[in-house]
Tab-separated table of C-alpha atoms and ligand atoms in Angstrom:
chain	number	residue	atom	x	y	z
A	1	MET	CA	109.994	52.778	45.044
A	2	SER	CA	111.723	52.919	48.371
A	3	ILE	CA	112.272	55.590	51.014
A	4	PRO	CA	115.652	57.324	50.879
A	5	GLU	CA	117.471	56.475	54.103
A	6	HIS	CA	118.277	60.105	54.884
A	7	ALA	CA	114.577	61.010	54.614
A	8	LEU	CA	113.710	58.333	57.151
A	9	LEU	CA	116.475	59.435	59.494
A	10	ARG	CA	115.601	63.092	59.127
A	11	ALA	CA	111.975	62.318	59.980
A	12	LEU	CA	113.038	60.442	63.116
A	13	LEU	CA	115.548	63.061	64.248
A	14	THR	CA	113.283	66.043	63.753
A	15	GLN	CA	110.296	64.612	65.575
A	16	ASP	CA	111.648	65.671	68.994
A	17	ALA	CA	110.388	62.685	70.951
A	18	GLY	CA	107.252	62.745	68.809
A	19	TRP	CA	106.032	60.076	66.467
A	20	VAL	CA	106.693	59.496	62.779
A	21	SER	CA	103.575	58.228	61.111
A	22	GLY	CA	104.145	55.130	58.974
A	23	GLU	CA	101.040	55.951	57.003
A	24	THR	CA	102.263	59.453	56.135
A	25	LEU	CA	105.651	58.106	55.058
A	26	ALA	CA	104.005	55.405	52.954
A	27	GLU	CA	101.865	57.997	51.187
A	28	LYS	CA	104.695	60.480	50.726
A	29	PHE	CA	107.034	57.959	49.123
A	30	GLY	CA	104.407	55.842	47.363
A	31	VAL	CA	105.257	52.603	49.197
A	32	SER	CA	103.250	50.146	51.256
A	33	ARG	CA	103.140	50.276	55.073
A	34	VAL	CA	104.916	46.918	55.072
A	35	ALA	CA	107.748	48.522	53.112
A	36	VAL	CA	107.904	51.321	55.706
A	37	TRP	CA	108.062	48.722	58.457
A	38	GLN	CA	110.921	46.978	56.628
A	39	HIS	CA	112.859	50.229	56.476
A	40	PHE	CA	112.483	50.746	60.215
A	41	GLU	CA	113.511	47.122	60.833
A	42	LYS	CA	116.743	47.831	58.954
A	43	LEU	CA	117.402	50.748	61.263
A	44	ARG	CA	116.772	48.504	64.263
A	45	GLN	CA	119.359	46.098	62.883
A	46	ALA	CA	121.772	49.020	62.558
A	47	GLY	CA	121.433	49.601	66.307
A	48	TYR	CA	118.596	52.163	66.568
A	49	THR	CA	116.237	51.634	69.471
A	50	LEU	CA	112.761	52.410	68.121
A	51	GLU	CA	109.356	52.283	69.697
A	52	SER	CA	106.432	51.514	67.459
A	53	GLN	CA	102.724	51.809	68.087
A	54	ARG	CA	100.049	50.853	65.624
A	55	SER	CA	98.093	54.071	65.994
A	56	LYS	CA	101.046	56.474	66.253
A	57	GLY	CA	103.897	55.110	64.167
A	58	TYR	CA	107.569	55.103	65.127
A	59	ARG	CA	109.635	57.006	67.675
A	60	LEU	CA	113.380	57.137	68.211
A	61	VAL	CA	114.185	56.042	71.760
A	62	ALA	CA	117.982	55.823	71.483
A	63	PRO	CA	120.452	56.311	68.645
A	64	PRO	CA	122.936	53.543	67.811
A	65	ASN	CA	126.101	53.284	69.878
A	66	ASP	CA	127.966	52.480	66.705
A	67	VAL	CA	129.035	54.321	63.571
A	68	HIS	CA	126.166	54.680	61.132
A	69	ALA	CA	127.421	56.385	57.986
A	70	PRO	CA	124.059	57.734	56.692
A	71	LEU	CA	123.408	59.362	60.081
A	72	ILE	CA	126.830	61.000	60.195
A	73	ASP	CA	126.261	62.182	56.661
A	74	LEU	CA	122.964	63.764	57.666
A	75	LEU	CA	124.444	65.363	60.775
A	76	LEU	CA	127.380	66.961	58.960
A	77	LYS	CA	125.766	70.328	58.447
A	78	VAL	CA	128.617	72.348	57.008
A	79	ARG	CA	131.310	70.557	55.140
A	80	PRO	CA	133.308	71.017	51.991
A	81	ARG	CA	131.416	69.533	49.085
A	82	ASN	CA	134.364	67.386	48.100
A	83	PHE	CA	134.786	65.752	51.540
A	84	THR	CA	134.091	62.008	51.589
A	85	PHE	CA	134.374	59.415	54.317
A	86	THR	CA	134.490	55.647	54.531
A	87	VAL	CA	133.409	53.458	57.444
A	88	LEU	CA	135.169	50.125	57.915
A	89	ASN	CA	134.286	47.390	60.320
A	90	GLU	CA	137.886	46.503	61.027
A	91	VAL	CA	141.210	47.692	59.666
A	92	ASP	CA	144.853	47.443	60.707
A	93	SER	CA	145.095	51.190	61.321
A	94	THR	CA	142.976	54.008	59.918
A	95	ASN	CA	146.219	55.972	59.414
A	96	SER	CA	147.684	53.124	57.339
A	97	GLU	CA	144.471	52.776	55.332
A	98	ALA	CA	144.427	56.521	54.625
A	99	VAL	CA	148.062	56.362	53.453
A	100	ARG	CA	147.174	53.486	51.112
A	101	GLU	CA	144.236	55.430	49.694
A	102	LEU	CA	146.359	58.527	49.189
A	103	ALA	CA	148.858	56.392	47.307
A	104	ALA	CA	145.942	55.157	45.171
A	105	ASP	CA	145.114	58.812	44.361
A	106	ARG	CA	141.859	59.166	46.286
A	107	ALA	CA	140.751	62.791	46.214
A	108	THR	CA	141.233	64.756	49.435
A	109	PRO	CA	139.937	65.690	51.912
A	110	PHE	CA	138.641	62.343	53.094
A	111	ALA	CA	138.370	60.411	56.329
A	112	ILE	CA	138.540	56.762	57.289
A	113	ILE	CA	136.536	55.646	60.316
A	114	ALA	CA	136.894	52.132	61.720
A	115	ARG	CA	134.889	50.290	64.351
A	116	SER	CA	138.076	48.537	65.447
A	117	GLN	CA	141.744	48.428	64.565
A	118	THR	CA	144.030	45.422	64.730
A	119	LYS	CA	147.234	47.496	64.662
A	120	GLY	CA	146.137	50.891	65.943
A	121	ARG	CA	149.245	52.890	66.668
A	122	GLY	CA	150.248	55.887	68.715
A	123	ARG	CA	153.346	58.021	69.000
A	124	PHE	CA	156.743	56.397	69.380
A	125	GLY	CA	155.405	53.264	67.654
A	126	ARG	CA	153.245	52.350	70.651
A	127	ALA	CA	150.071	50.310	70.229
A	128	TRP	CA	146.745	52.129	70.545
A	129	HIS	CA	144.113	49.971	72.226
A	130	SER	CA	141.377	49.755	69.562
A	131	GLU	CA	138.590	47.416	70.613
A	132	ALA	CA	135.204	47.479	68.890
A	133	ASN	CA	133.128	49.002	71.614
A	134	GLY	CA	131.932	52.494	70.866
A	135	ASN	CA	135.288	54.277	70.659
A	136	LEU	CA	136.288	56.585	67.851
A	137	TYR	CA	139.135	55.752	65.476
A	138	ILE	CA	139.266	58.249	62.625
A	139	THR	CA	141.922	59.499	60.237
A	140	PHE	CA	141.675	62.557	58.008
A	141	ALA	CA	143.760	62.791	54.856
A	142	PHE	CA	144.821	66.056	53.247
A	143	ARG	CA	147.161	67.352	50.559
A	144	PRO	CA	148.099	70.731	51.994
A	145	ARG	CA	150.791	71.732	49.464
A	146	LEU	CA	152.510	73.893	52.064
A	147	GLU	CA	156.144	74.237	53.013
A	148	PRO	CA	157.006	71.773	55.778
A	149	ALA	CA	158.122	74.665	58.043
A	150	ARG	CA	154.559	76.066	58.050
A	151	MET	CA	153.099	72.796	59.294
A	152	THR	CA	154.932	72.595	62.614
A	153	PRO	CA	152.070	73.838	64.881
A	154	PHE	CA	149.505	71.728	63.012
A	155	THR	CA	149.044	68.860	65.473
A	156	LEU	CA	148.821	71.234	68.398
A	157	TRP	CA	146.258	73.425	66.660
A	158	MET	CA	144.134	70.435	65.725
A	159	GLY	CA	144.453	69.051	69.280
A	160	LEU	CA	143.205	72.338	70.728
A	161	ASN	CA	140.223	72.208	68.381
A	162	LEU	CA	139.563	68.643	69.437
A	163	CYS	CA	139.485	69.803	73.069
A	164	GLU	CA	137.069	72.587	72.199
A	165	VAL	CA	134.615	70.408	70.301
A	166	ILE	CA	134.632	67.799	73.080
A	167	ALA	CA	134.201	70.479	75.749
A	168	ASN	CA	131.229	71.942	73.868
A	169	PHE	CA	129.669	68.563	73.259
A	170	THR	CA	130.089	67.064	76.727
A	171	GLN	CA	130.300	70.120	79.023
A	172	LEU	CA	133.399	68.423	80.476
A	173	SER	CA	136.747	70.208	80.914
A	174	PRO	CA	139.428	68.550	78.807
A	175	GLY	CA	143.051	69.583	78.719
A	176	LEU	CA	145.714	69.199	76.066
A	177	LYS	CA	149.079	67.865	77.138
A	178	TRP	CA	151.634	69.003	74.580
A	179	PRO	CA	151.784	67.908	71.918
A	180	ASN	CA	148.874	65.516	71.435
A	181	ASP	CA	147.244	64.042	74.546
A	182	LEU	CA	143.620	64.718	75.404
A	183	LEU	CA	143.441	64.568	79.204
A	184	PHE	CA	140.876	64.759	81.979
A	185	ASN	CA	142.459	65.229	85.396
A	186	GLY	CA	145.645	63.577	84.220
A	187	ARG	CA	143.915	60.582	82.626
A	188	LYS	CA	144.115	60.146	78.895
A	189	ALA	CA	140.904	59.963	76.866
A	190	GLY	CA	142.353	60.539	73.420
A	191	GLY	CA	145.409	61.013	71.290
A	192	ILE	CA	146.474	62.287	67.907
A	193	LEU	CA	148.950	60.896	65.428
A	194	THR	CA	149.971	63.057	62.465
A	195	GLU	CA	152.105	61.519	59.752
A	196	ALA	CA	153.280	63.433	56.680
A	197	ARG	CA	155.059	62.617	53.463
A	198	ILE	CA	157.340	65.425	52.481
A	199	ASP	CA	158.824	66.200	49.073
A	200	ALA	CA	161.779	68.538	48.720
A	201	ASP	CA	159.961	71.774	49.490
A	202	GLN	CA	156.365	70.924	50.269
A	203	ILE	CA	154.135	68.496	52.105
A	204	ARG	CA	152.911	65.952	49.584
A	205	ASP	CA	150.162	64.645	51.841
A	206	LEU	CA	149.403	64.091	55.471
A	207	VAL	CA	147.198	61.902	57.608
A	208	PHE	CA	145.856	63.062	60.919
A	209	GLY	CA	144.574	60.237	63.139
A	210	VAL	CA	142.398	60.767	66.185
A	211	GLY	CA	141.511	58.150	68.766
A	212	VAL	CA	138.952	59.025	71.447
A	213	ASN	CA	137.699	56.727	74.195
A	214	VAL	CA	134.010	57.507	73.964
A	215	ASN	CA	131.641	54.842	75.242
A	216	SER	CA	133.899	51.977	76.256
A	217	PRO	CA	134.282	51.610	80.026
A	218	ALA	CA	137.927	51.433	81.194
A	219	LYS	CA	137.157	48.344	83.272
A	220	ASN	CA	137.156	46.362	80.000
A	221	TRP	CA	140.618	47.525	78.987
A	222	PRO	CA	143.999	45.897	79.575
A	223	SER	CA	145.055	46.491	83.197
A	224	ASP	CA	148.021	48.730	82.311
A	225	LEU	CA	145.593	51.262	80.784
A	226	GLY	CA	143.110	51.128	83.633
A	227	LYS	CA	144.679	53.858	85.779
A	228	SER	CA	146.090	56.136	83.132
A	229	ALA	CA	143.151	56.125	80.708
A	230	VAL	CA	139.527	57.167	80.912
A	231	SER	CA	136.556	57.286	78.573
A	232	LEU	CA	134.110	60.121	78.109
A	233	THR	CA	131.176	57.996	79.241
A	234	GLU	CA	132.834	57.387	82.604
A	235	LEU	CA	133.128	61.123	83.084
A	236	THR	CA	129.654	62.077	81.966
A	237	GLY	CA	128.063	59.083	83.676
A	238	ALA	CA	125.955	58.318	80.608
A	239	PRO	CA	126.583	56.996	77.096
A	240	LEU	CA	127.299	59.661	74.533
A	241	ASP	CA	125.506	59.940	71.195
A	242	PHE	CA	128.356	58.453	69.185
A	243	ASN	CA	127.322	59.600	65.720
A	244	ARG	CA	126.550	63.158	66.798
A	245	LEU	CA	129.922	63.406	68.508
A	246	THR	CA	131.664	61.956	65.443
A	247	ALA	CA	129.898	64.413	63.137
A	248	ALA	CA	130.787	67.314	65.449
A	249	ILE	CA	134.445	66.252	65.477
A	250	ILE	CA	134.561	65.859	61.692
A	251	GLY	CA	132.978	69.283	61.149
A	252	ARG	CA	135.360	70.969	63.563
A	253	MET	CA	138.477	69.237	62.242
A	254	LEU	CA	137.697	70.199	58.650
A	255	LEU	CA	137.116	73.804	59.656
A	256	ALA	CA	140.303	73.864	61.738
A	257	TYR	CA	142.264	72.486	58.796
A	258	GLU	CA	140.917	75.179	56.481
A	259	LYS	CA	141.785	77.916	58.969
A	260	PHE	CA	145.240	76.497	59.412
A	261	THR	CA	146.087	76.248	55.732
A	262	GLY	CA	144.573	79.700	55.132
A	263	GLY	CA	146.900	81.104	57.826
A	264	ASP	CA	143.847	82.359	59.735
A	265	TYR	CA	144.446	80.740	63.111
A	266	HIS	CA	147.016	82.641	65.184
A	267	ASP	CA	144.590	84.583	67.431
A	268	SER	CA	142.388	81.571	68.047
A	269	PHE	CA	145.467	79.472	68.727
A	270	ALA	CA	146.556	81.733	71.581
A	271	ASP	CA	143.038	81.793	72.991
A	272	LEU	CA	142.532	78.022	72.818
A	273	TRP	CA	146.018	77.408	74.156
A	274	HIS	CA	145.288	79.402	77.294
A	275	ARG	CA	142.047	77.550	77.746
A	276	TYR	CA	143.260	73.989	77.297
A	277	ASP	CA	147.016	73.779	77.924
A	278	VAL	CA	147.737	71.706	81.036
A	279	LEU	CA	151.516	72.207	81.210
A	280	ARG	CA	152.085	75.915	81.753
A	281	GLY	CA	153.732	76.549	85.125
A	282	LYS	CA	154.264	72.833	85.717
A	283	ASN	CA	157.544	71.150	86.525
A	284	VAL	CA	158.147	68.509	83.919
A	285	THR	CA	160.586	66.036	82.504
A	286	VAL	CA	160.904	65.980	78.729
A	287	LEU	CA	162.266	62.812	77.222
A	288	GLU	CA	163.924	63.717	73.940
A	289	GLY	CA	165.290	60.552	72.374
A	290	LYS	CA	167.171	59.052	75.302
A	291	THR	CA	167.956	62.367	76.986
A	292	ARG	CA	165.951	63.678	79.932
A	293	HIS	CA	165.498	67.389	80.521
A	294	THR	CA	163.775	68.859	83.543
A	295	GLY	CA	162.395	72.309	84.099
A	296	LEU	CA	159.383	74.577	84.300
A	297	VAL	CA	157.085	74.947	81.290
A	298	THR	CA	156.666	78.566	80.227
A	299	GLY	CA	154.593	78.088	77.060
A	300	VAL	CA	154.912	77.290	73.370
A	301	ASP	CA	156.382	79.374	70.562
A	302	ASP	CA	154.908	80.257	67.157
A	303	GLU	CA	156.075	76.981	65.728
A	304	GLY	CA	154.332	74.979	68.428
A	305	ALA	CA	157.601	74.035	70.150
A	306	LEU	CA	157.435	73.603	73.935
A	307	LEU	CA	159.368	76.173	75.969
A	308	MET	CA	160.885	75.119	79.288
A	309	ARG	CA	163.080	77.021	81.749
A	310	ASP	CA	165.755	74.796	83.230
A	311	ALA	CA	167.447	75.008	86.644
A	312	ARG	CA	170.038	77.430	85.281
A	313	GLY	CA	167.369	79.804	84.039
A	314	ARG	CA	167.964	78.964	80.376
A	315	THR	CA	164.992	78.492	78.064
A	316	GLN	CA	165.027	75.191	76.248
A	317	ARG	CA	162.887	74.530	73.200
A	318	PHE	CA	161.501	71.153	72.170
A	319	ARG	CA	159.958	70.319	68.832
A	320	ALA	CA	159.256	66.746	69.871
A	321	GLY	CA	159.471	64.662	73.000
A	322	GLU	CA	157.475	62.994	75.689
A	323	VAL	CA	156.469	65.048	78.697
A	324	THR	CA	155.890	63.779	82.224
A	325	ILE	CA	154.464	66.135	84.817
A	326	GLU	CA	156.511	65.908	88.017
A	327	LYS	CA	154.675	65.806	91.329
A	328	SER	CA	157.503	67.420	93.277
A	329	PRO	CA	159.370	70.417	91.886
A	330	ALA	CA	162.009	69.398	89.335
A	331	ILE	CA	164.053	72.569	89.806
B	1	LIG	C1	148.980	58.821	70.808
B	1	LIG	O1	148.421	59.314	71.790
B	1	LIG	O2	150.088	58.292	70.898
B	1	LIG	C2	148.292	58.915	69.478
B	1	LIG	C3	147.180	57.908	69.336
B	1	LIG	C4	146.465	58.010	68.006
B	1	LIG	C5	145.474	56.880	67.798
B	1	LIG	C6	144.666	57.066	66.558
B	1	LIG	S1	143.309	55.962	66.466
B	1	LIG	C7	143.009	56.441	64.817
B	1	LIG	C8	144.362	56.561	64.150
B	1	LIG	N1	144.813	55.264	63.678
B	1	LIG	C9	145.912	54.855	64.306
B	1	LIG	O3	146.512	53.782	64.082
B	1	LIG	N2	146.277	55.751	65.219
B	1	LIG	C10	145.401	56.899	65.236
């Protein structure tokens, strides 16, 4: 017999800086103490820092700074029964992998998590820096079966929920720059890329990719990112518990998706928008294709489109575009 991995992890996590007795585990699961030791060695190899003492047993000193699927599984308290996730060491893009799996009929909802991406992508076909160093690259796949018109505020809604879960987890104050940038004092710590396949009158499926700079220090990144990007660890001053954060994000995203598709999100949307929007009252330039528009942001409408008052007092509405906040007044 062997010890189920989740039982071992649960014992370690619930000991609150106490000790897990190897002898007790050996008795409970009918294995030798050597077998218990081997199990803990496996956890060490997976990145867990453990202290062991002959008389006391084992104690968790630090969790792994790397995705560990059984731990995420254990930490996901509330989740739909049919949700599954896959962890990959390296992939071109978690969005691309999710699209391939949808095409191969994998049941939804599911998520793909990768330690690194070789072709991570962002909006406007830009590359997303995806080194293997404690950052989160995750894509959720859904089959919402909704009319395309109902999906328009989706990315914004999910982005607001991402802000909220990160704020709760870190006690930091993130902001959302319409439509998909997770910012801290103007520096980007995360982004979202939603891609949908649409049939005539309904969404066939969609993938929702989230990249968050968690534990990788910006000094390691390409120099062009250095000033504009930031990671959560730089802001908190300490490494974050990667698997707990990942589990919290998964739980929140699944809940947010359910609320969205159930139509039960409008009040929370307004509330979260006021809390996390960084554009309201700001002078901005919106790049829409090759055209630049300048004006003052007044809010978003029910469809998630950005509203901007231009120099002539007219309200312009943008469903897509890239926003730059202007330092000096644009109008
Ligand atoms: C952006 O800000 O432009 C969006 C960035 C989205 C990056 C994530 S990382 C996980 C998923 N896989 C990708 O290739 N892109 C998204």
